[in-house]
Amino acid sequence: MDKYTLSGMRRDSIKRIFSVISKAKKITRHKIAEKTGLSLMTVGKITDLLLDKRAVIYEKSEDLNVGRKAEYITLSDKLYEISLVISHAHIMVAIFDFHLNKCDEFTIACENKQVQILLPDLMGEIMARLFENNMIGQCIGLGAACDAKDESFANELAFSVSQQLSLKTCVLAHRTTAAAIGASIGSDDEKILYFAKDSTGFEGIFIKNAEKLICGKLSQTEKIKGDIVALTNFFNADETYIESTHELADNFECNIVDLEASEVFISKGIAYMIREEYVSN
């Protein structure tokens, strides 16, 4: 087996284990192995790796079933992610903890979309917020979400801020992709189709949970027919598009969920993507 295949298998195992840990308040290695189907040795090696990354912490607690202290694994409460949601006139900056709870946010105007002009004010405000919240040196990554037309600007801005903060993890996503991920987090429904279109004409299909993300044109929906319980539109679609969504719902015999692609969903989706990238690389 070549090193690329091995690398892919390792990455998949890390994501599976981290997903189980993130959904549990605290969990033992034995329980992780049981839920993932991975060997206890593999679980031990990967949780130790996550410990080295400061992504998880170990704590001992009384286990009433065996009458002795058991070692539990839980998410770190000392790491943070920074998300930038770029719109036509402003950037919403949000700081999330590792549990994806929003800790702070602010908005900065960006009508000119010139990185060198924006960077001093943006960095000054970010550093002030990090200092006020005792987060200096605790951020593990930064991400930006934008429309396709702003991709070049978003990429340059995210890279520049990441460099100044010495962050190794930097992600860039389409706003609809980030919104779908953010909306899916914490949902009780395991199979929701997020059907999206924005002003650039982008179409996407997003299956909950966020780890299983499919993007593409409508022809791809046939591959997942029978697996969908609900679907939704994003970004105030026009009448024709809404009509096609209702036709699609009838085709899949599923409901329509009214979810707005708000910046709340988008920023949380970006924070999720940063966290996933950080732990699996």
Short mmCIF file of C-alpha atoms in Angstrom, two decimals:
data_model
loop_
_atom_site.label_atom_id
_atom_site.label_comp_id
_atom_site.label_asym_id
_atom_site.label_seq_id
_atom_site.Cartn_x
_atom_site.Cartn_y
_atom_site.Cartn_z
CA MET A 1 0.00 0.00 0.00
CA ASP A 2 1.55 3.32 -1.02
CA LYS A 3 2.11 6.20 1.37
CA TYR A 4 -0.70 8.28 -0.14
CA THR A 5 -3.27 5.55 0.55
CA LEU A 6 -1.93 5.13 4.07
CA SER A 7 -2.07 8.88 4.59
CA GLY A 8 -5.70 8.95 3.43
CA MET A 9 -6.64 6.08 5.75
CA ARG A 10 -4.96 7.81 8.69
CA ARG A 11 -6.74 11.09 7.94
CA ASP A 12 -10.09 9.30 7.74
CA SER A 13 -9.46 7.55 11.08
CA ILE A 14 -8.53 10.85 12.74
CA LYS A 15 -11.72 12.49 11.47
CA ARG A 16 -13.88 9.57 12.62
CA ILE A 17 -12.35 9.56 16.10
CA PHE A 18 -12.46 13.34 16.45
CA SER A 19 -16.10 13.40 15.33
CA VAL A 20 -17.02 10.94 18.10
CA ILE A 21 -15.11 12.96 20.71
CA SER A 22 -16.64 16.27 19.60
CA LYS A 23 -20.18 14.90 19.92
CA ALA A 24 -19.58 13.52 23.42
CA LYS A 25 -19.02 15.61 26.54
CA LYS A 26 -16.49 13.03 27.66
CA ILE A 27 -15.69 9.55 26.42
CA THR A 28 -13.23 6.71 27.04
CA ARG A 29 -10.94 5.09 24.46
CA HIS A 30 -12.94 1.86 24.71
CA LYS A 31 -16.16 3.71 23.83
CA ILE A 32 -14.46 5.45 20.90
CA ALA A 33 -13.25 2.10 19.56
CA GLU A 34 -16.76 0.71 19.95
CA LYS A 35 -18.39 3.60 18.09
CA THR A 36 -15.82 3.82 15.27
CA GLY A 37 -15.04 0.14 14.79
CA LEU A 38 -11.33 0.93 14.99
CA SER A 39 -8.89 -1.06 17.11
CA LEU A 40 -8.09 0.12 20.63
CA MET A 41 -4.44 0.50 19.58
CA THR A 42 -5.38 2.79 16.68
CA VAL A 43 -7.67 4.84 18.92
CA GLY A 44 -4.88 5.16 21.51
CA LYS A 45 -2.33 6.35 18.94
CA ILE A 46 -4.68 8.91 17.40
CA THR A 47 -5.98 10.29 20.71
CA ASP A 48 -2.36 10.72 21.81
CA LEU A 49 -1.73 12.59 18.55
CA LEU A 50 -4.74 14.83 19.24
CA LEU A 51 -3.39 15.40 22.75
CA ASP A 52 -0.05 16.54 21.28
CA LYS A 53 -1.99 19.01 19.12
CA ARG A 54 -3.80 20.25 22.25
CA ALA A 55 -7.08 19.36 20.52
CA VAL A 56 -8.18 17.10 23.39
CA ILE A 57 -7.48 16.75 27.08
CA TYR A 58 -7.45 13.70 29.36
CA GLU A 59 -9.18 13.74 32.70
CA LYS A 60 -9.77 11.07 35.31
CA SER A 61 -13.21 10.63 36.79
CA GLU A 62 -14.90 8.07 39.02
CA ASP A 63 -16.50 5.26 37.02
CA LEU A 64 -19.45 4.01 39.06
CA ASN A 65 -19.64 0.80 37.02
CA VAL A 66 -16.20 -0.44 38.00
CA GLY A 67 -15.62 1.44 41.24
CA ARG A 68 -12.38 3.10 40.15
CA LYS A 69 -11.21 6.15 38.23
CA ALA A 70 -11.43 5.95 34.46
CA GLU A 71 -9.59 8.13 31.94
CA TYR A 72 -11.93 10.23 29.82
CA ILE A 73 -11.18 12.25 26.71
CA THR A 74 -12.83 15.57 26.00
CA LEU A 75 -12.32 18.53 23.66
CA SER A 76 -9.85 21.22 24.61
CA ASP A 77 -11.29 24.42 26.07
CA LYS A 78 -8.14 26.44 25.33
CA LEU A 79 -8.12 26.63 21.52
CA TYR A 80 -9.88 29.09 19.20
CA GLU A 81 -10.64 29.72 15.52
CA ILE A 82 -11.15 33.00 13.66
CA SER A 83 -13.72 33.21 10.85
CA LEU A 84 -14.07 36.01 8.28
CA VAL A 85 -17.40 36.28 6.44
CA ILE A 86 -16.94 38.61 3.46
CA SER A 87 -19.93 40.39 1.91
CA HIS A 88 -20.14 43.21 -0.64
CA ALA A 89 -19.68 46.01 1.95
CA HIS A 90 -18.30 44.53 5.18
CA ILE A 91 -16.43 41.67 6.85
CA MET A 92 -17.89 39.97 9.90
CA VAL A 93 -15.11 38.61 12.11
CA ALA A 94 -16.02 35.99 14.72
CA ILE A 95 -13.92 34.06 17.22
CA PHE A 96 -15.07 30.56 18.17
CA ASP A 97 -13.82 28.18 20.83
CA PHE A 98 -13.02 24.55 20.04
CA HIS A 99 -16.58 23.54 20.95
CA LEU A 100 -17.82 25.92 18.20
CA ASN A 101 -19.30 28.40 20.65
CA LYS A 102 -18.98 32.03 19.53
CA CYS A 103 -16.79 34.00 21.97
CA ASP A 104 -16.61 37.38 20.27
CA GLU A 105 -17.42 39.16 17.02
CA PHE A 106 -17.11 42.51 15.27
CA THR A 107 -17.72 44.00 11.83
CA ILE A 108 -15.41 46.10 9.67
CA ALA A 109 -16.28 47.99 6.46
CA CYS A 110 -14.61 46.75 3.27
CA GLU A 111 -16.14 48.58 0.30
CA ASN A 112 -12.73 49.07 -1.36
CA LYS A 113 -11.60 45.45 -0.94
CA GLN A 114 -7.92 46.40 -0.92
CA VAL A 115 -5.97 44.17 1.47
CA GLN A 116 -3.18 46.63 2.22
CA ILE A 117 -5.70 49.31 3.24
CA LEU A 118 -7.85 46.97 5.34
CA LEU A 119 -5.11 44.95 7.02
CA PRO A 120 -3.86 47.43 9.70
CA ASP A 121 -7.34 48.14 11.11
CA LEU A 122 -8.41 44.51 10.85
CA MET A 123 -5.29 43.19 12.57
CA GLY A 124 -5.48 45.86 15.27
CA GLU A 125 -9.05 44.91 16.16
CA ILE A 126 -8.35 41.15 16.05
CA MET A 127 -5.33 41.52 18.35
CA ALA A 128 -7.32 43.70 20.76
CA ARG A 129 -10.11 41.10 20.97
CA LEU A 130 -7.64 38.23 21.45
CA PHE A 131 -5.88 40.17 24.22
CA GLU A 132 -9.13 41.08 25.98
CA ASN A 133 -10.26 37.43 25.95
CA ASN A 134 -6.85 35.98 26.96
CA MET A 135 -6.57 34.14 23.63
CA ILE A 136 -3.11 35.31 22.54
CA GLY A 137 -1.20 32.27 21.27
CA GLN A 138 -4.29 30.03 21.55
CA CYS A 139 -5.69 30.40 18.00
CA ILE A 140 -5.14 27.39 15.76
CA GLY A 141 -6.43 28.71 12.45
CA LEU A 142 -8.36 31.20 10.36
CA GLY A 143 -10.85 30.85 7.53
CA ALA A 144 -12.74 33.08 5.12
CA ALA A 145 -16.06 32.63 3.32
CA CYS A 146 -16.96 34.65 0.24
CA ASP A 147 -18.82 34.69 -3.07
CA ALA A 148 -16.91 33.48 -6.12
CA LYS A 149 -16.30 37.05 -7.34
CA ASP A 150 -14.39 37.89 -4.13
CA GLU A 151 -12.27 34.73 -4.01
CA SER A 152 -8.98 36.38 -4.94
CA PHE A 153 -9.45 39.15 -2.35
CA ALA A 154 -10.53 36.67 0.34
CA ASN A 155 -7.57 34.40 -0.33
CA GLU A 156 -5.06 37.27 -0.09
CA LEU A 157 -6.69 38.67 3.05
CA ALA A 158 -6.94 35.32 4.86
CA PHE A 159 -3.33 34.45 3.99
CA SER A 160 -2.06 37.87 5.15
CA VAL A 161 -3.88 37.71 8.50
CA SER A 162 -2.78 34.11 9.02
CA GLN A 163 0.83 35.08 8.38
CA GLN A 164 0.73 37.94 10.86
CA LEU A 165 -0.82 35.69 13.52
CA SER A 166 1.60 32.82 12.67
CA LEU A 167 -1.29 30.45 11.98
CA LYS A 168 -0.56 27.31 9.95
CA THR A 169 -4.20 26.41 9.27
CA CYS A 170 -6.00 28.62 6.77
CA VAL A 171 -9.15 27.66 4.84
CA LEU A 172 -11.23 29.38 2.15
CA ALA A 173 -14.81 28.41 1.31
CA HIS A 174 -17.80 29.49 -0.72
CA ARG A 175 -20.46 31.19 1.43
CA THR A 176 -23.09 28.58 0.54
CA THR A 177 -20.78 25.72 1.47
CA ALA A 178 -19.99 27.27 4.84
CA ALA A 179 -23.68 28.09 5.43
CA ALA A 180 -24.71 24.50 4.77
CA ILE A 181 -22.10 23.14 7.16
CA GLY A 182 -23.00 25.68 9.82
CA ALA A 183 -26.72 24.93 9.50
CA SER A 184 -26.11 21.19 9.77
CA ILE A 185 -24.15 21.38 13.04
CA GLY A 186 -26.30 20.24 15.90
CA SER A 187 -29.17 19.19 13.67
CA ASP A 188 -31.13 16.13 14.78
CA ASP A 189 -31.76 15.17 11.16
CA GLU A 190 -28.89 13.11 9.80
CA LYS A 191 -29.82 13.48 6.14
CA ILE A 192 -30.84 16.95 5.03
CA LEU A 193 -30.21 18.18 1.51
CA TYR A 194 -28.89 21.75 1.47
CA PHE A 195 -29.73 23.06 -1.97
CA ALA A 196 -28.11 26.41 -2.63
CA LYS A 197 -27.83 29.16 -5.21
CA ASP A 198 -26.43 32.67 -4.85
CA SER A 199 -25.95 35.69 -7.10
CA THR A 200 -23.08 34.01 -8.99
CA GLY A 201 -25.27 31.07 -10.00
CA PHE A 202 -23.49 28.53 -7.81
CA GLU A 203 -25.49 25.38 -7.12
CA GLY A 204 -24.64 22.86 -4.45
CA ILE A 205 -25.89 19.77 -2.71
CA PHE A 206 -24.89 19.37 0.91
CA ILE A 207 -25.68 16.27 2.93
CA LYS A 208 -25.70 16.38 6.71
CA ASN A 209 -23.56 15.57 8.52
CA ALA A 210 -20.91 18.06 7.52
CA GLU A 211 -18.21 15.39 7.09
CA LYS A 212 -20.17 13.96 4.15
CA LEU A 213 -20.38 16.97 1.86
CA ILE A 214 -21.37 16.67 -1.79
CA CYS A 215 -21.14 19.69 -4.06
CA GLY A 216 -22.24 19.86 -7.64
CA LYS A 217 -25.02 20.29 -10.15
CA LEU A 218 -28.53 18.95 -9.76
CA SER A 219 -27.79 15.78 -11.74
CA GLN A 220 -25.88 14.47 -8.73
CA THR A 221 -29.01 14.32 -6.59
CA GLU A 222 -30.06 11.04 -8.18
CA LYS A 223 -27.11 9.37 -6.42
CA ILE A 224 -28.64 10.14 -3.04
CA LYS A 225 -32.30 9.59 -3.80
CA GLY A 226 -34.04 7.91 -0.87
CA ASP A 227 -31.56 9.33 1.66
CA ILE A 228 -33.07 12.80 1.99
CA VAL A 229 -35.57 13.86 4.65
CA ALA A 230 -35.69 17.58 3.87
CA LEU A 231 -34.22 20.27 1.63
CA THR A 232 -33.90 24.02 1.65
CA ASN A 233 -32.96 27.10 -0.36
CA PHE A 234 -30.35 29.71 0.53
CA PHE A 235 -29.91 33.36 -0.45
CA ASN A 236 -33.47 34.47 -1.27
CA ALA A 237 -33.78 32.52 -4.49
CA ASP A 238 -35.99 33.90 -7.26
CA GLU A 239 -39.45 32.51 -8.03
CA THR A 240 -38.28 30.12 -10.75
CA TYR A 241 -35.63 28.68 -8.49
CA ILE A 242 -38.09 28.24 -5.60
CA GLU A 243 -40.45 26.42 -7.97
CA SER A 244 -37.66 24.03 -8.99
CA THR A 245 -36.95 23.38 -5.32
CA HIS A 246 -40.58 22.36 -4.74
CA GLU A 247 -40.38 20.04 -7.75
CA LEU A 248 -37.23 18.53 -6.33
CA ALA A 249 -38.93 18.03 -2.95
CA ASP A 250 -41.80 16.20 -4.66
CA ASN A 251 -39.33 14.04 -6.56
CA PHE A 252 -37.56 13.01 -3.37
CA GLU A 253 -40.79 12.82 -1.37
CA CYS A 254 -39.32 15.04 1.33
CA ASN A 255 -40.11 18.23 3.19
CA ILE A 256 -38.80 21.77 2.67
CA VAL A 257 -37.01 23.40 5.59
CA ASP A 258 -36.90 27.20 5.71
CA LEU A 259 -33.32 28.10 6.61
CA GLU A 260 -31.68 31.42 5.85
CA ALA A 261 -28.02 31.44 4.85
CA SER A 262 -27.24 33.94 7.56
CA GLU A 263 -23.76 35.01 8.58
CA VAL A 264 -24.32 33.11 11.83
CA PHE A 265 -24.43 29.82 9.91
CA ILE A 266 -21.61 30.86 7.58
CA SER A 267 -19.17 31.84 10.35
CA LYS A 268 -19.90 28.68 12.35
CA GLY A 269 -19.38 26.57 9.24
CA ILE A 270 -15.99 28.19 8.69
CA ALA A 271 -15.01 27.52 12.32
CA TYR A 272 -15.96 23.87 11.84
CA MET A 273 -13.84 23.62 8.68
CA ILE A 274 -10.83 25.19 10.41
CA ARG A 275 -11.11 22.70 13.27
CA GLU A 276 -11.38 19.73 10.90
CA GLU A 277 -8.36 20.86 8.88
CA TYR A 278 -6.30 21.44 12.02
CA VAL A 279 -6.90 18.04 13.61
CA SER A 280 -6.52 15.95 10.45
CA ASN A 281 -3.22 17.41 9.20
#
